[in-house]
XYZ file of C-alpha atoms in Angstrom:
348
model
C 9.847 47.188 1.061
C 11.827 49.130 3.671
C 12.904 52.511 2.275
C 14.751 53.812 5.346
C 16.544 51.523 7.783
C 18.521 52.794 10.761
C 20.485 50.386 12.938
C 22.334 51.219 16.169
C 22.795 54.867 15.220
C 24.915 56.771 17.749
C 26.077 60.375 17.645
C 27.751 62.550 20.291
C 29.023 66.120 20.031
C 31.642 65.715 22.745
C 32.764 63.540 25.652
C 29.352 63.701 27.363
C 26.212 61.651 26.856
C 25.436 60.873 23.179
C 22.600 62.779 21.551
C 21.638 59.617 19.650
C 22.185 56.430 21.601
C 21.645 53.314 19.492
C 18.604 54.395 17.461
C 16.816 51.623 15.531
C 14.097 52.606 13.050
C 12.503 51.247 9.876
C 10.236 53.184 7.505
C 8.423 51.323 4.735
C 8.243 52.592 1.159
C 5.439 55.111 0.673
C 5.002 55.802 4.388
C 4.913 59.215 6.021
C 6.583 58.726 9.393
C 6.852 61.296 12.159
C 9.801 61.455 14.532
C 8.259 63.027 17.606
C 9.951 64.148 20.791
C 10.685 67.039 23.160
C 13.447 69.568 22.613
C 16.884 68.050 23.053
C 15.824 64.450 22.415
C 17.888 64.134 19.216
C 15.281 64.712 16.476
C 17.248 67.289 14.500
C 20.513 65.387 14.936
C 18.830 62.256 13.560
C 17.604 64.174 10.519
C 21.028 65.719 9.899
C 22.776 62.350 10.111
C 20.275 60.746 7.705
C 20.599 63.686 5.303
C 24.404 63.446 5.381
C 25.122 66.801 7.036
C 26.648 65.060 10.075
C 28.728 61.860 10.231
C 27.508 59.146 12.592
C 29.788 57.814 15.320
C 28.381 54.284 15.020
C 25.576 52.449 13.285
C 24.243 52.330 9.737
C 21.733 54.258 7.636
C 20.298 52.537 4.563
C 18.130 54.406 2.038
C 16.415 52.478 -0.739
C 18.570 49.412 -0.069
C 21.830 51.393 -0.306
C 24.041 52.048 2.720
C 24.629 55.801 2.856
C 26.230 55.874 6.309
C 28.083 53.099 8.100
C 31.538 51.713 8.914
C 33.827 53.250 6.307
C 30.880 54.797 4.411
C 29.688 58.411 4.450
C 28.032 59.525 1.237
C 27.753 63.324 0.881
C 24.214 64.791 0.899
C 24.079 65.308 -2.881
C 24.648 61.569 -3.497
C 21.979 60.256 -1.127
C 18.875 60.843 -3.286
C 17.202 62.592 -0.336
C 14.976 65.660 -0.567
C 14.800 68.183 2.270
C 12.057 70.618 3.269
C 13.525 73.038 5.812
C 11.716 74.935 8.568
C 11.225 78.158 6.613
C 11.409 77.062 2.982
C 15.062 78.067 2.433
C 14.344 79.165 -1.141
C 16.967 80.921 -3.265
C 15.814 84.555 -3.142
C 17.392 85.474 -6.520
C 15.681 82.649 -8.448
C 12.079 82.512 -9.647
C 9.705 79.926 -8.219
C 10.123 77.710 -11.302
C 13.913 77.905 -11.190
C 13.871 77.088 -7.475
C 11.874 73.933 -8.162
C 14.082 72.961 -11.118
C 17.338 73.617 -9.254
C 18.085 69.945 -8.472
C 17.048 68.568 -11.870
C 20.413 67.741 -13.376
C 20.946 65.878 -16.641
C 17.657 67.023 -18.185
C 17.117 69.301 -21.134
C 15.702 72.751 -20.446
C 12.237 71.856 -21.728
C 12.148 68.708 -19.560
C 13.219 70.659 -16.469
C 10.552 73.265 -17.119
C 7.879 70.604 -17.605
C 8.843 68.790 -14.383
C 8.878 72.055 -12.414
C 5.429 73.027 -13.667
C 4.165 69.515 -12.925
C 5.356 69.780 -9.303
C 3.932 73.282 -8.868
C 0.552 72.044 -10.045
C 0.781 69.132 -7.617
C 1.270 71.481 -4.636
C -1.483 73.871 -5.774
C 0.732 76.606 -7.247
C 0.090 76.269 -10.976
C 0.816 79.602 -12.657
C 3.207 80.798 -9.935
C 6.390 79.859 -11.808
C 7.485 83.394 -12.710
C 7.018 84.852 -9.234
C 9.899 85.509 -6.873
C 10.045 83.994 -3.374
C 9.484 87.359 -1.652
C 6.148 87.651 -3.480
C 4.816 84.499 -1.766
C 3.241 83.942 1.617
C 4.914 81.671 4.166
C 2.600 78.798 3.292
C 3.247 79.220 -0.431
C 7.001 79.228 0.153
C 6.706 75.918 1.989
C 4.744 74.475 -0.935
C 7.520 75.534 -3.308
C 10.079 73.949 -0.997
C 8.102 70.690 -1.081
C 7.829 70.842 -4.887
C 11.611 71.343 -5.106
C 12.225 68.372 -2.805
C 9.919 66.098 -4.816
C 11.032 67.161 -8.300
C 14.120 64.891 -8.583
C 12.041 61.859 -7.474
C 14.099 61.223 -4.311
C 14.109 57.914 -2.463
C 13.301 59.790 0.746
C 11.977 63.230 1.728
C 12.905 64.767 5.091
C 10.640 67.475 6.535
C 12.296 69.475 9.322
C 9.404 70.990 11.344
C 8.194 72.717 8.155
C 5.007 74.213 9.631
C 6.458 75.948 12.700
C 6.458 79.479 11.311
C 2.822 79.342 10.129
C -0.335 80.348 11.964
C -2.632 77.615 13.266
C -5.290 77.689 10.524
C -2.737 77.743 7.698
C -0.686 75.010 9.378
C -3.655 72.633 9.497
C -4.527 73.098 5.827
C -0.936 72.854 4.635
C -0.349 69.621 6.581
C -3.237 68.006 4.712
C -1.979 69.306 1.356
C 1.563 68.057 2.009
C 0.248 64.624 2.937
C -1.817 64.534 -0.281
C 1.159 65.584 -2.431
C 3.437 62.965 -0.874
C 0.871 60.228 -1.452
C 0.297 61.349 -5.035
C 3.995 60.826 -5.824
C 4.360 57.684 -3.698
C 7.202 59.353 -1.806
C 8.554 58.042 1.480
C 8.894 60.844 4.008
C 10.052 61.528 7.559
C 8.528 64.479 9.403
C 10.511 65.762 12.387
C 8.246 67.534 14.882
C 7.638 68.287 18.544
C 3.903 68.833 17.914
C 1.904 65.814 19.103
C -1.280 66.746 17.244
C 0.696 67.266 14.046
C 2.226 63.804 14.326
C -1.056 62.091 15.227
C -3.068 63.721 12.436
C -0.462 63.545 9.662
C 1.726 60.453 9.987
C 1.187 56.807 9.068
C 3.744 55.844 11.735
C 5.137 57.654 14.762
C 8.542 57.104 16.355
C 8.672 58.718 19.795
C 12.218 59.747 20.650
C 13.348 60.103 24.266
C 16.895 60.665 25.432
C 18.372 59.690 22.069
C 16.454 56.404 21.804
C 13.165 55.287 20.283
C 10.768 54.893 23.209
C 7.959 53.566 20.982
C 7.215 53.182 17.278
C 3.805 52.356 15.863
C 0.731 53.737 14.142
C -0.808 56.878 15.656
C -3.649 54.738 17.024
C -1.250 52.281 18.654
C 0.916 54.960 20.262
C -2.101 56.882 21.570
C -4.215 53.934 22.718
C -1.405 51.647 23.923
C 1.516 53.854 25.019
C 4.700 51.966 25.883
C 4.943 53.628 29.288
C 3.521 56.452 31.366
C 5.982 58.991 29.930
C 4.887 58.269 26.364
C 1.238 58.451 27.448
C 1.764 61.884 28.970
C 3.823 63.195 26.055
C 1.604 61.948 23.217
C -1.667 63.667 23.985
C -3.241 64.410 27.351
C -3.344 61.644 29.933
C -4.885 60.953 33.321
C -2.391 58.901 35.366
C -3.637 57.119 38.484
C -2.008 54.789 41.005
C -3.770 51.425 40.776
C -3.841 48.023 42.415
C -4.538 45.130 40.079
C -7.472 42.903 40.962
C -7.960 40.277 38.271
C -8.741 42.031 34.969
C -9.308 45.420 36.589
C -7.496 47.934 38.784
C -8.702 49.613 41.933
C -8.094 53.394 41.732
C -9.286 56.679 43.204
C -11.813 56.750 40.337
C -13.141 53.316 41.224
C -12.620 49.937 39.606
C -11.340 50.306 36.019
C -11.157 47.476 33.482
C -7.712 46.954 31.960
C -6.544 46.223 28.408
C -4.875 42.857 27.777
C -3.419 40.380 30.210
C -2.206 41.844 33.507
C -0.537 40.428 36.582
C -1.194 41.121 40.226
C 0.521 44.100 41.770
C 0.523 47.861 41.617
C 1.199 50.271 38.812
C 0.088 53.362 36.928
C -3.299 53.320 35.210
C -3.421 55.409 32.015
C -6.702 56.983 30.903
C -7.371 59.585 28.240
C -9.505 62.636 29.158
C -12.209 61.606 26.669
C -12.732 58.416 28.698
C -14.137 60.493 31.562
C -17.708 61.777 31.394
C -19.376 64.455 33.494
C -22.532 63.304 35.248
C -25.025 64.394 37.884
C -23.328 64.396 41.323
C -26.116 62.397 42.924
C -26.015 59.693 40.240
C -22.312 58.940 40.365
C -20.132 57.180 42.923
C -17.282 59.515 41.905
C -17.907 63.065 43.026
C -15.828 66.198 42.768
C -15.805 69.929 42.232
C -15.027 71.785 38.992
C -11.685 73.580 39.337
C -11.406 75.068 35.830
C -12.987 75.029 32.365
C -10.982 75.636 29.167
C -13.200 76.018 26.088
C -11.654 75.301 22.663
C -14.722 75.544 20.433
C -14.957 71.945 19.231
C -14.570 70.721 22.802
C -13.694 71.790 26.326
C -11.370 70.461 29.013
C -12.879 70.459 32.490
C -10.496 70.079 35.446
C -12.168 68.339 38.363
C -10.894 68.029 41.944
C -12.120 64.576 42.988
C -13.151 63.990 46.590
C -10.379 62.184 48.511
C -7.815 62.600 45.714
C -4.856 64.962 45.384
C -4.740 67.289 42.397
C -7.268 67.319 39.564
C -8.240 65.136 36.631
C -9.061 66.464 33.167
C -12.280 65.609 31.347
C -12.548 66.269 27.597
C -16.146 67.262 26.923
C -17.528 67.736 23.378
C -18.799 71.245 22.692
C -19.912 73.762 25.315
C -20.258 72.713 28.964
C -22.880 73.812 31.454
C -20.783 73.436 34.600
C -18.738 76.273 36.043
C -15.758 76.446 38.381
C -16.794 75.783 41.950
C -19.803 73.623 41.077
C -20.141 69.980 42.083
C -20.118 67.255 39.446
C -19.989 63.512 39.113
C -17.613 61.488 36.966
C -18.020 58.256 35.024
C -15.147 56.224 33.529
C -15.724 54.579 30.149
C -13.701 52.009 28.212
C -10.568 50.163 29.289
C -7.281 51.515 30.576
C -3.632 50.604 30.091
C -1.573 49.747 33.181
C 2.194 50.146 33.462
C 4.424 48.978 36.294
C 5.801 51.618 38.620
C 4.492 54.675 40.407
C 2.963 57.722 38.723
C 5.778 59.877 37.336
């Protein structure tokens, strides 16, 4: 069942170009979807329109089978059955943790509200924290309380507005996993708005890539990463090696040699898209592709080696697992593995 359906959604703040320009999007019940895009692409505006904080100019928004925004319809936020987790928790500083979580539980007796609040705090790993005040919590704990508050009324949809931005890297990674677990435990449908590609890829069941107020591609993280809709999406969602190529049957001729292509292709020229992990370092004398190491960036779990290839402008990046033995200035060979995606048009 589709829990969130957006059709032809358009929103402008003035006479200029619209921030949202005919957005179409469907999120199934129980899915965690990420809306991913660069600054200014319309992510926050989309969230605010869905939540009811902004009226749409055109189009419809349907939540749980009910139109909440459309021609002649604009339900206020409190009537949309939507929970919101803001960027920095946005807790009421004068209320205890338990009272923050219970704030939206209307129509229940005090004992029922208390029970539901404690149930949600246990779900997000904060059992026993009910009497504390927000200022006594860490940033990560405040975000957990904000999630518990959003989930407590059993909303049809939960919106997460870049909720991990203010946290350090290690805490962000752990909290993302905990949030995903809590959402799945309640069966909630959620939309995560983010500009962080790794966050979207590692957290979401579905990714909608927003560009210029439109959905450039929507699919599973594997689909968007492995089969990007165009060269821009490839470059934005993860690292990409983009090469001019000339199609020859089922392969393309490039500066890195003949590369097999995914799916049916037609004759002509275009941009070949590889991922850095598809390139392997090899002995210079054993490879037809030779170059010189320009830079090495070590990240612990892997390293990115930039190689200036003989006869080719610029460098290509190679993602190498673990430590590397090559250093800047040394010669190396390259080997291409797997198949590539080809898109019409020159390298952007």
